[in-house]
């Protein structure tokens, strides 16, 4: 092998990296707009800071990884067109929200994860919900969340609960009844 071909083989990765780096910093594929289908505040927190970054940047791939790590997300599809990144999260099936005044958990047959309270209003339109009192919450935190129990409780309600509907059902002349959890006004 000639010295010129050896030098070319050794320099090729460096040339490729420098071209890619210059393309990223030239403004190519720069994110100027963001569209998110069916979003939650946690998804928005991950993706909105990317305005001005490149679509093919490390920050973009880290943001998608953060979205995919949310307990209610199966996968995230992204596309880029005319400076706008389009985010389409795919939500996991089979979840049930366990609402309590001490916290909210999303219960699946294989896991139960505490949720950020800011995500609850959007997730109430996706998942059925069940209200549990604080004592039941402590029991489930100690011994594990039983998905079948929550599925039966949600089924007994005969519809996917929403806090707005629960508030409508619990409104009296004096305001919201004591059975509505605080902090879930929507």
Coordinates of N, CA, C and O in Angstrom, one line a residue, residues 45 76 86 90 100 104-105 140-141 179:
X45 N -40.8 20.2 28.2 CA -39.5 20.6 28.9 C -38.3 20.0 28.2 O -37.2 20.6 28.2
X76 N -40.9 7.6 20.3 CA -41.1 8.9 19.8 C -40.6 9.0 18.3 O -39.5 8.7 18.0
X86 N -41.0 18.0 14.1 CA -42.3 17.5 14.4 C -42.1 16.3 15.3 O -41.3 15.4 15.0
X90 N -45.7 8.2 21.0 CA -46.6 7.1 21.1 C -46.8 6.7 22.5 O -45.8 6.3 23.2
X100 N -54.2 10.4 44.2 CA -54.2 10.5 45.6 C -53.8 11.9 46.0 O -53.1 12.6 45.2
X104 N -49.5 10.9 42.4 CA -50.2 10.3 41.3 C -49.2 9.2 40.7 O -48.1 9.6 40.5
X105 N -49.7 8.0 40.5 CA -49.0 7.0 39.9 C -49.6 6.5 38.7 O -50.9 6.5 38.6
X140 N -50.1 0.5 48.8 CA -49.6 0.1 47.4 C -48.2 0.4 47.3 O -47.4 -0.3 46.6
X141 N -47.7 1.5 47.9 CA -46.3 1.9 47.8 C -45.4 0.8 48.5 O -44.3 0.5 48.1
X179 N -64.4 14.8 48.7 CA -63.8 13.6 48.0 C -62.9 13.9 46.8 O -62.2 13.1 46.3

